[in-house]
Amino acid sequence: MLNTARINLRLFWDGAVLSYIALFRWLRPSTYIASKVFGPLVYMLFFVLLGRYATGSSDASFFVIGNAIQMCAWSGIYGITMSITGDHWDGTLPYVFGAPANRLIVFLGRAFIHVIDGYLGVVLGFFWGITLLGLDLSQTSLPALALVVLITTISTSGLGMLLGCLSLMTRNVMFVNNTVFFGLLLFAGANVDVATFPGWMQSISYALPLTRGIQAGRAIVAGADLSQVSGLLSTEFLFGLIYIALGYVLFRWFEKQAKRRGTLEAV
Amino acid sequence: MNAIQVDHLRRVFTTNVGRFRRESKEVVAVDDVSFAVGDGELFGLLGPNGAGKTTTVKMLTTLLIPTSGSARVGGFDVEHESQKISSTIGFIFGGERGLYWRLSGIDNLRYFASLYHVEPAVAAKRIPYLLDLVGLKDRGNEKVEGYSRGMKQRLHIARALIHDPQILFLDEPTIGLDPVGARELRLVIRNLQAEKKTILLTTHYMFEADMLCQRIAVIDKGNIVALDTPEELKKLVLDLSVIEVEVFGVQDDLLEKIRKQKFVDNVSVENRDQRQILTVQTPRGSEAIPDLMAIFDGRRVGKVTSREPTLEDAYVRLVGGDA
């Protein structure tokens, strides 16, 4: 029992670290750091300044919080999808599926570093918001905000894991990723209040991760305590778990179907 | 108990054709294949492209579910006990893909060691040993994307051995390698044979099968057409001699004409740059050369030689067509 746990922990860690390295090792360290630090800055500036101009408001906190939390979708959607689908493109999938490794551990391992990466991305978004865009956190419980960001990053990564499995079945990985990422940008309410959406759009918003996380983040920054957003947070977390579970079921279904139909190497 | 036992294995693929009015089409990749491989045996599966070699290996390595028939590997059923089989086998498919190119050779082996539940302490000793075995000792820290094709294929062998499996499936391991790379890889396979591993090797290089395999099954159109030792298979063509004719731009009609001659048993053509080597199997030996030359009727012909038949000639007789 203990030995199995140790083996799986090792598999989880190696899968997490090595799949992440495999994804980004083509970048020089300086390019990697620049993409992680300055990319989010440009992104934040664009949406926050656009939002401020469009609304005529001098208070940018609505846009700063929304877009800072949305930052986790970069790693959660793009990173995780590419990590999972990378096996398809590298031709390593038959060797992964031919091994006795626990599939759930393999599956979760691919997402782990991206969750951390996404979390740091949000932290950086808030950093730019505080230093350059005037975000005020004086009323904010920082541990509560940290928890909001963690749960939202996990739930958004859950959607990424589901998409990663979908991407095993399509050549159009980037098309799917782009559609979902920009869909989130619209529907999760990073830049427009979800309450102003027509009913059918709100239905979509609340079926997605991130929406409730952004709302909870705004409330916490405004001074709410954790108990006031516990409903939003627990539902956000539940949605994350549902997406992860769906992704895992799809991952296993894909393996079974590929072995049945002989499509394991079809790209 | 045999290490590998295959009974009437069959695999049919269903493909859809047409964009709007999609129609299903069935392709029989493996029709009816049965054979057994003993413990520690190096068994060859020989056949032309599309004969069903890779499909057979995929079913035996649990990557493909058979349509019908059964197979046991290491005593376990390929369809219902795939998890148990995966711990006891190693496999490689020819070509460069199947490795994490942006990771080093060592990191690739480290990850596959985790996938196969190899203890870290064991992996730490085994990885340098395997890199040495496949001649990559000094290149293990380099990213795989900088490896030559031969190096990648040797790393594949190391990957397949990371958990020290007793049974190995090597599907065309030397395909696309230069002669030196292929020779090095064959040496590795020889060493594995010396370690008493059970190996199923697929190839369409006759000399490779002749050199390495204790027994060979020739597969064609999804069926085993012969199964014996290389020596016994060669006896299939003891009644024949082989005449090789160097020709330039031989036409199909001429080939057909040669095939129809009574003294010709089989003809195959191999392209070599601007010329072709026509290999004619005949029971009349070198006596057939004048009659053969008469068919060329003044066309440009290069060197003409007569020789004893080889395993390749036996193979050509069994599967026919171009080798």
Tab-separated table of N, CA, C and O in Angstrom, chain A residues 20 23-24 35-47 66-83 111 113-125 128 152-153 156-157 159-161 163 174 177-182 184-185 190-191 210:
chain	number	residue	atom	x	y	z
A	20	TYR	N	6.228	19.454	-18.135
A	20	TYR	CA	6.323	20.917	-18.173
A	20	TYR	C	7.626	21.349	-18.864
A	20	TYR	O	7.629	22.223	-19.725
A	23	LEU	N	7.505	20.920	-22.507
A	23	LEU	CA	6.684	21.912	-23.205
A	23	LEU	C	7.437	23.222	-23.428
A	23	LEU	O	7.277	23.886	-24.441
A	24	PHE	N	8.274	23.594	-22.464
A	24	PHE	CA	8.881	24.929	-22.532
A	24	PHE	C	10.390	24.935	-22.765
A	24	PHE	O	10.993	25.997	-22.829
A	35	SER	N	8.219	36.013	-21.286
A	35	SER	CA	6.849	35.653	-21.684
A	35	SER	C	5.943	35.524	-20.460
A	35	SER	O	4.748	35.783	-20.532
A	36	LYS	N	6.538	35.101	-19.344
A	36	LYS	CA	5.728	34.910	-18.144
A	36	LYS	C	5.504	36.228	-17.381
A	36	LYS	O	4.532	36.355	-16.649
A	37	VAL	N	6.424	37.169	-17.519
A	37	VAL	CA	6.337	38.406	-16.739
A	37	VAL	C	5.722	39.548	-17.546
A	37	VAL	O	4.791	40.226	-17.090
A	38	PHE	N	6.231	39.763	-18.752
A	38	PHE	CA	5.793	40.930	-19.512
A	38	PHE	C	4.541	40.656	-20.359
A	38	PHE	O	3.788	41.573	-20.652
A	39	GLY	N	4.356	39.366	-20.733
A	39	GLY	CA	3.125	39.013	-21.463
A	39	GLY	C	1.894	39.417	-20.653
A	39	GLY	O	1.020	40.147	-21.147
A	40	PRO	N	1.824	38.980	-19.383
A	40	PRO	CA	0.673	39.360	-18.546
A	40	PRO	C	0.527	40.875	-18.368
A	40	PRO	O	-0.582	41.393	-18.288
A	41	LEU	N	1.656	41.588	-18.324
A	41	LEU	CA	1.604	43.043	-18.149
A	41	LEU	C	0.881	43.694	-19.339
A	41	LEU	O	-0.042	44.511	-19.152
A	42	VAL	N	1.280	43.298	-20.550
A	42	VAL	CA	0.666	43.869	-21.755
A	42	VAL	C	-0.828	43.529	-21.782
A	42	VAL	O	-1.680	44.369	-22.089
A	43	TYR	N	-1.112	42.281	-21.436
A	43	TYR	CA	-2.499	41.807	-21.404
A	43	TYR	C	-3.340	42.637	-20.423
A	43	TYR	O	-4.442	43.108	-20.752
A	44	MET	N	-2.792	42.828	-19.231
A	44	MET	CA	-3.503	43.610	-18.208
A	44	MET	C	-3.718	45.044	-18.667
A	44	MET	O	-4.820	45.589	-18.549
A	45	LEU	N	-2.651	45.641	-19.162
A	45	LEU	CA	-2.750	47.047	-19.586
A	45	LEU	C	-3.818	47.211	-20.657
A	45	LEU	O	-4.632	48.144	-20.616
A	46	PHE	N	-3.814	46.300	-21.622
A	46	PHE	CA	-4.757	46.401	-22.739
A	46	PHE	C	-6.198	46.398	-22.231
A	46	PHE	O	-6.978	47.322	-22.507
A	47	PHE	N	-6.549	45.385	-21.471
A	47	PHE	CA	-7.950	45.256	-21.069
A	47	PHE	C	-8.363	46.280	-20.003
A	47	PHE	O	-9.485	46.784	-20.017
A	66	GLY	N	-10.680	41.169	-12.455
A	66	GLY	CA	-11.189	40.216	-13.460
A	66	GLY	C	-10.075	39.670	-14.327
A	66	GLY	O	-9.949	38.452	-14.514
A	67	ASN	N	-9.247	40.581	-14.830
A	67	ASN	CA	-8.203	40.132	-15.755
A	67	ASN	C	-7.044	39.461	-15.031
A	67	ASN	O	-6.386	38.586	-15.599
A	68	ALA	N	-6.783	39.864	-13.784
A	68	ALA	CA	-5.718	39.179	-13.021
A	68	ALA	C	-6.126	37.727	-12.784
A	68	ALA	O	-5.308	36.812	-12.971
A	69	ILE	N	-7.377	37.493	-12.411
A	69	ILE	CA	-7.808	36.104	-12.157
A	69	ILE	C	-7.927	35.324	-13.472
A	69	ILE	O	-7.600	34.136	-13.539
A	70	GLN	N	-8.360	36.019	-14.502
A	70	GLN	CA	-8.439	35.372	-15.826
A	70	GLN	C	-7.061	34.847	-16.272
A	70	GLN	O	-6.961	33.925	-17.070
A	71	MET	N	-6.012	35.430	-15.705
A	71	MET	CA	-4.644	35.052	-16.074
A	71	MET	C	-4.400	33.554	-15.911
A	71	MET	O	-3.585	32.965	-16.605
A	72	CYS	N	-5.098	32.934	-14.956
A	72	CYS	CA	-4.872	31.500	-14.722
A	72	CYS	C	-5.322	30.649	-15.909
A	72	CYS	O	-4.922	29.490	-16.027
A	73	ALA	N	-6.133	31.238	-16.795
A	73	ALA	CA	-6.612	30.467	-17.942
A	73	ALA	C	-5.503	30.248	-18.978
A	73	ALA	O	-5.574	29.307	-19.766
A	74	TRP	N	-4.487	31.131	-18.963
A	74	TRP	CA	-3.373	30.906	-19.914
A	74	TRP	C	-2.743	29.540	-19.659
A	74	TRP	O	-2.593	28.732	-20.577
A	75	SER	N	-2.357	29.309	-18.421
A	75	SER	CA	-1.743	28.013	-18.100
A	75	SER	C	-2.800	26.913	-18.045
A	75	SER	O	-2.573	25.798	-18.496
A	76	GLY	N	-3.944	27.273	-17.463
A	76	GLY	CA	-5.003	26.277	-17.258
A	76	GLY	C	-5.542	25.730	-18.559
A	76	GLY	O	-5.845	24.533	-18.665
A	77	ILE	N	-5.682	26.582	-19.552
A	77	ILE	CA	-6.227	26.119	-20.832
A	77	ILE	C	-5.095	25.709	-21.786
A	77	ILE	O	-5.006	24.550	-22.192
A	78	TYR	N	-4.239	26.665	-22.125
A	78	TYR	CA	-3.215	26.371	-23.138
A	78	TYR	C	-2.171	25.368	-22.634
A	78	TYR	O	-1.836	24.401	-23.307
A	79	GLY	N	-1.644	25.645	-21.441
A	79	GLY	CA	-0.551	24.809	-20.923
A	79	GLY	C	-0.964	23.358	-20.751
A	79	GLY	O	-0.302	22.451	-21.240
A	80	ILE	N	-2.087	23.162	-20.067
A	80	ILE	CA	-2.511	21.786	-19.775
A	80	ILE	C	-2.882	21.050	-21.056
A	80	ILE	O	-2.517	19.894	-21.260
A	81	THR	N	-3.592	21.743	-21.943
A	81	THR	CA	-3.978	21.096	-23.199
A	81	THR	C	-2.740	20.654	-23.968
A	81	THR	O	-2.688	19.527	-24.473
A	82	MET	N	-1.760	21.532	-24.053
A	82	MET	CA	-0.556	21.182	-24.808
A	82	MET	C	0.219	20.061	-24.117
A	82	MET	O	0.824	19.224	-24.785
A	83	SER	N	0.200	20.049	-22.807
A	83	SER	CA	0.895	18.971	-22.083
A	83	SER	C	0.252	17.621	-22.369
A	83	SER	O	0.948	16.630	-22.562
A	111	ALA	N	-1.117	18.164	-15.205
A	111	ALA	CA	-1.714	19.477	-14.923
A	111	ALA	C	-1.031	20.207	-13.772
A	111	ALA	O	-1.125	21.433	-13.670
A	113	ILE	N	1.982	21.264	-12.529
A	113	ILE	CA	2.844	22.456	-12.595
A	113	ILE	C	2.087	23.624	-13.235
A	113	ILE	O	2.322	24.793	-12.909
A	114	HIS	N	1.174	23.286	-14.138
A	114	HIS	CA	0.403	24.357	-14.785
A	114	HIS	C	-0.529	25.050	-13.792
A	114	HIS	O	-0.843	26.221	-13.957
A	115	VAL	N	-0.981	24.308	-12.794
A	115	VAL	CA	-1.802	24.940	-11.747
A	115	VAL	C	-0.942	25.941	-10.972
A	115	VAL	O	-1.358	27.091	-10.739
A	116	ILE	N	0.264	25.518	-10.626
A	116	ILE	CA	1.178	26.430	-9.921
A	116	ILE	C	1.513	27.625	-10.816
A	116	ILE	O	1.497	28.788	-10.376
A	117	ASP	N	1.795	27.311	-12.078
A	117	ASP	CA	2.124	28.347	-13.052
A	117	ASP	C	0.973	29.355	-13.175
A	117	ASP	O	1.176	30.581	-13.175
A	118	GLY	N	-0.233	28.818	-13.246
A	118	GLY	CA	-1.421	29.673	-13.366
A	118	GLY	C	-1.604	30.537	-12.125
A	118	GLY	O	-1.931	31.723	-12.210
A	119	TYR	N	-1.340	29.916	-10.978
A	119	TYR	CA	-1.471	30.648	-9.705
A	119	TYR	C	-0.502	31.831	-9.678
A	119	TYR	O	-0.870	32.960	-9.349
A	120	LEU	N	0.747	31.547	-10.057
A	120	LEU	CA	1.756	32.609	-10.068
A	120	LEU	C	1.395	33.693	-11.079
A	120	LEU	O	1.666	34.876	-10.872
A	121	GLY	N	0.768	33.269	-12.184
A	121	GLY	CA	0.322	34.222	-13.198
A	121	GLY	C	-0.691	35.207	-12.624
A	121	GLY	O	-0.639	36.413	-12.877
A	122	VAL	N	-1.609	34.683	-11.805
A	122	VAL	CA	-2.618	35.549	-11.178
A	122	VAL	C	-1.949	36.497	-10.168
A	122	VAL	O	-2.268	37.692	-10.117
A	123	VAL	N	-1.016	35.937	-9.395
A	123	VAL	CA	-0.287	36.771	-8.426
A	123	VAL	C	0.399	37.921	-9.155
A	123	VAL	O	0.351	39.089	-8.725
A	124	LEU	N	1.009	37.590	-10.283
A	124	LEU	CA	1.699	38.612	-11.071
A	124	LEU	C	0.708	39.645	-11.616
A	124	LEU	O	0.994	40.854	-11.649
A	125	GLY	N	-0.453	39.150	-12.029
A	125	GLY	CA	-1.497	40.063	-12.515
A	125	GLY	C	-1.886	41.065	-11.433
A	125	GLY	O	-2.005	42.265	-11.690
A	128	TRP	N	0.953	43.636	-10.954
A	128	TRP	CA	0.898	44.724	-11.938
A	128	TRP	C	-0.279	45.656	-11.631
A	128	TRP	O	-0.171	46.872	-11.785
A	152	THR	N	-9.939	28.905	-7.948
A	152	THR	CA	-10.287	29.286	-9.317
A	152	THR	C	-9.266	28.713	-10.311
A	152	THR	O	-9.641	28.267	-11.403
A	153	THR	N	-8.011	28.713	-9.901
A	153	THR	CA	-6.978	28.147	-10.785
A	153	THR	C	-7.221	26.654	-10.984
A	153	THR	O	-7.115	26.140	-12.099
A	156	THR	N	-10.341	26.159	-13.245
A	156	THR	CA	-10.063	26.490	-14.647
A	156	THR	C	-9.168	25.425	-15.265
A	156	THR	O	-9.339	25.048	-16.434
A	157	SER	N	-8.228	24.907	-14.473
A	157	SER	CA	-7.362	23.829	-14.954
A	157	SER	C	-8.184	22.573	-15.239
A	157	SER	O	-7.844	21.791	-16.135
A	159	LEU	N	-11.130	22.515	-16.516
A	159	LEU	CA	-11.643	22.682	-17.879
A	159	LEU	C	-10.520	22.404	-18.885
A	159	LEU	O	-10.743	21.770	-19.922
A	160	GLY	N	-9.301	22.860	-18.555
A	160	GLY	CA	-8.147	22.607	-19.423
A	160	GLY	C	-7.892	21.120	-19.588
A	160	GLY	O	-7.551	20.653	-20.677
A	161	MET	N	-8.083	20.356	-18.518
A	161	MET	CA	-7.856	18.907	-18.593
A	161	MET	C	-8.905	18.250	-19.488
A	161	MET	O	-8.588	17.335	-20.260
A	163	LEU	N	-10.399	19.764	-21.973
A	163	LEU	CA	-10.040	20.164	-23.345
A	163	LEU	C	-8.833	19.382	-23.848
A	163	LEU	O	-8.750	19.028	-25.015
A	174	MET	N	-5.367	24.158	-31.362
A	174	MET	CA	-5.284	25.586	-31.091
A	174	MET	C	-6.618	26.285	-31.366
A	174	MET	O	-6.964	27.249	-30.690
A	177	ASN	N	-8.620	25.614	-28.294
A	177	ASN	CA	-8.078	26.397	-27.176
A	177	ASN	C	-8.441	27.878	-27.283
A	177	ASN	O	-8.878	28.487	-26.310
A	178	ASN	N	-8.213	28.416	-28.465
A	178	ASN	CA	-8.484	29.849	-28.655
A	178	ASN	C	-9.964	30.160	-28.431
A	178	ASN	O	-10.317	31.147	-27.786
A	179	THR	N	-10.811	29.302	-28.974
A	179	THR	CA	-12.250	29.525	-28.834
A	179	THR	C	-12.640	29.525	-27.357
A	179	THR	O	-13.380	30.406	-26.891
A	180	VAL	N	-12.126	28.535	-26.623
A	180	VAL	CA	-12.500	28.430	-25.213
A	180	VAL	C	-11.891	29.575	-24.399
A	180	VAL	O	-12.563	30.169	-23.550
A	181	PHE	N	-10.625	29.888	-24.678
A	181	PHE	CA	-9.979	30.960	-23.902
A	181	PHE	C	-10.731	32.282	-24.086
A	181	PHE	O	-11.052	32.972	-23.112
A	182	PHE	N	-11.020	32.607	-25.331
A	182	PHE	CA	-11.712	33.894	-25.561
A	182	PHE	C	-13.184	33.813	-25.152
A	182	PHE	O	-13.780	34.814	-24.780
A	184	LEU	N	-14.077	32.217	-22.461
A	184	LEU	CA	-13.975	32.495	-21.025
A	184	LEU	C	-13.824	33.989	-20.771
A	184	LEU	O	-14.413	34.544	-19.839
A	185	LEU	N	-13.012	34.619	-21.608
A	185	LEU	CA	-12.757	36.047	-21.453
A	185	LEU	C	-14.077	36.833	-21.509
A	185	LEU	O	-14.285	37.799	-20.792
A	190	ALA	N	-14.749	38.790	-16.846
A	190	ALA	CA	-13.526	39.514	-16.474
A	190	ALA	C	-13.651	41.001	-16.805
A	190	ALA	O	-13.130	41.855	-16.082
A	191	ASN	N	-14.363	41.315	-17.893
A	191	ASN	CA	-14.434	42.712	-18.345
A	191	ASN	C	-15.849	43.278	-18.404
A	191	ASN	O	-16.024	44.491	-18.527
A	210	LEU	N	-14.303	29.780	-13.386
A	210	LEU	CA	-13.770	31.144	-13.414
A	210	LEU	C	-14.809	32.216	-13.062
A	210	LEU	O	-14.489	33.163	-12.344
